[in-house]
């Protein structure tokens, strides 16, 4: 897990299937497998929130929790979708980073998303390890 892969919205791009496909050299497949190098590395800062937030666009804040209106309506919508579909809260991630620090957050992410077969990373989106092929049944 890498701090540079934590987007301002609290998404850990290191567990995203598009990032994992890219970083594990899974061949692109139109409409099925896309590649992404992560929000911060591609200088998008946050795919879902950035275009609606001048503070992120202008690099006034590093994470949404630094904003006075945290969580904003856009982040709440994104958070609700991820909680419902994937059992992960971006707002929760941000609160954890703020309270416990990035190092502790990343340690917990490694524990939560580590592959039990090979030790690589399990995708939040499909429960798949792009290194060994293991798939969580509850994904």
Coordinates of C-alpha atoms in Angstrom, one line a residue:
X1 CA 0.0 0.0 0.0
X2 CA 1.2 3.4 -1.0
X3 CA 0.3 6.9 0.4
X4 CA 0.5 8.3 -3.2
X5 CA -2.4 6.1 -4.1
X6 CA -4.8 7.6 -1.5
X7 CA -7.0 10.0 -3.4
X8 CA -8.4 13.2 -1.7
X9 CA -11.8 11.6 -1.4
X10 CA -10.4 8.7 0.6
X11 CA -10.4 6.1 -2.1
X12 CA -7.4 3.8 -2.0
X13 CA -6.5 3.5 -5.7
X14 CA -4.2 0.6 -4.7
X15 CA -7.3 -1.6 -4.3
X16 CA -9.1 -0.4 -7.4
X17 CA -9.5 -3.0 -10.2
X18 CA -8.4 -0.6 -12.9
X19 CA -5.2 0.2 -11.0
X20 CA -4.5 -3.4 -10.2
X21 CA -5.0 -4.4 -13.8
X22 CA -2.6 -1.7 -14.8
X23 CA 0.0 -2.4 -12.2
X24 CA -0.2 -6.2 -12.7
X25 CA 0.0 -6.0 -16.5
X26 CA -3.4 -7.5 -17.1
X27 CA -4.1 -6.9 -20.8
X28 CA -6.7 -4.2 -21.6
X29 CA -10.0 -5.5 -22.9
X30 CA -12.4 -2.9 -24.3
X31 CA -15.5 -2.5 -22.1
X32 CA -14.2 -5.0 -19.5
X33 CA -10.7 -4.3 -18.3
X34 CA -9.5 -0.7 -18.1
X35 CA -6.2 0.6 -16.8
X36 CA -5.6 3.5 -14.5
X37 CA -2.4 4.6 -12.7
X38 CA -4.3 6.2 -9.8
X39 CA -5.9 9.6 -9.2
X40 CA -2.8 11.4 -7.8
X41 CA -0.2 9.8 -10.1
X42 CA -2.3 10.9 -13.2
X43 CA -2.8 14.3 -11.6
X44 CA -6.5 14.0 -11.5
X45 CA -6.5 14.2 -7.7
X46 CA -10.0 12.7 -7.5
X47 CA -12.0 11.4 -10.4
X48 CA -15.4 12.0 -8.8
X49 CA -14.9 15.0 -6.6
X50 CA -12.2 17.2 -8.3
X51 CA -14.3 18.7 -11.0
X52 CA -16.8 19.9 -8.4
X53 CA -14.3 21.2 -5.8
X54 CA -12.1 24.2 -6.4
X55 CA -10.1 23.5 -3.2
X56 CA -8.9 20.2 -4.7
X57 CA -8.4 21.6 -8.2
X58 CA -6.3 24.4 -6.8
X59 CA -4.4 22.1 -4.5
X60 CA -5.6 24.0 -1.4
X61 CA -6.3 20.8 0.4
X62 CA -4.7 17.3 0.2
X63 CA -7.7 15.4 1.6
X64 CA -11.4 16.2 1.8
X65 CA -11.3 16.1 5.6
X66 CA -9.3 19.3 5.6
X67 CA -12.3 21.1 4.2
X68 CA -14.8 23.0 6.3
X69 CA -17.8 21.4 4.6
X70 CA -16.5 17.8 5.0
X71 CA -18.2 15.7 3.9
X72 CA -19.7 17.6 1.0
X73 CA -22.8 16.3 -0.8
X74 CA -20.7 15.0 -3.7
X75 CA -18.5 13.0 -1.3
X76 CA -21.6 11.7 0.6
X77 CA -23.1 10.4 -2.7
X78 CA -19.9 8.6 -3.6
X79 CA -19.5 7.3 -0.1
X80 CA -23.1 5.9 -0.1
X81 CA -22.5 4.1 -3.4
X82 CA -19.3 2.5 -2.2
X83 CA -20.8 1.5 1.2
X84 CA -23.7 -0.1 -0.6
X85 CA -21.8 -1.8 -3.4
X86 CA -18.5 -2.6 -1.8
X87 CA -18.8 -2.3 1.9
X88 CA -16.2 0.5 2.1
X89 CA -16.6 4.0 3.3
X90 CA -14.5 6.8 1.8
X91 CA -15.7 9.2 4.6
X92 CA -14.7 6.5 7.1
X93 CA -11.3 6.1 5.4
X94 CA -10.8 9.9 5.7
X95 CA -11.8 10.0 9.3
X96 CA -9.4 7.1 10.1
X97 CA -6.5 8.9 8.3
X98 CA -7.2 12.1 10.2
X99 CA -7.5 10.3 13.5
X100 CA -4.8 7.6 13.3
X101 CA -2.5 8.8 10.6
X102 CA -1.6 7.5 7.1
X103 CA 0.8 4.9 8.3
X104 CA -1.8 3.1 10.5
X105 CA -4.4 3.5 7.8
X106 CA -2.2 1.8 5.2
X107 CA -1.3 -1.0 7.6
X108 CA -5.0 -1.7 8.1
X109 CA -5.6 -1.6 4.4
X110 CA -2.9 -4.2 3.8
X111 CA -4.5 -6.4 6.4
X112 CA -8.0 -6.0 5.0
X113 CA -7.2 -6.3 1.3
X114 CA -4.2 -8.7 1.4
X115 CA -4.6 -11.9 -0.6
X116 CA -4.6 -15.0 1.6
X117 CA -3.1 -17.1 -1.2
X118 CA -0.1 -15.0 -2.4
X119 CA 0.0 -11.9 -0.2
X120 CA -0.7 -9.5 -3.0
X121 CA -3.8 -7.2 -3.1
X122 CA -7.5 -8.1 -3.5
X123 CA -9.6 -5.6 -5.5
X124 CA -12.4 -3.8 -3.7
X125 CA -14.5 -3.9 -6.9
X126 CA -14.5 -7.6 -7.8
X127 CA -12.8 -9.4 -4.9
X128 CA -10.1 -10.7 -7.2
X129 CA -6.3 -10.9 -6.8
X130 CA -4.8 -9.9 -10.1
X131 CA -1.6 -11.6 -9.2
X132 CA -2.7 -15.2 -8.5
X133 CA -6.3 -15.2 -9.5
X134 CA -7.8 -15.9 -6.0
X135 CA -11.3 -14.5 -5.7
X136 CA -13.2 -13.8 -2.5
X137 CA -16.6 -15.4 -2.6
X138 CA -18.3 -12.5 -0.8
X139 CA -17.1 -9.9 -3.3

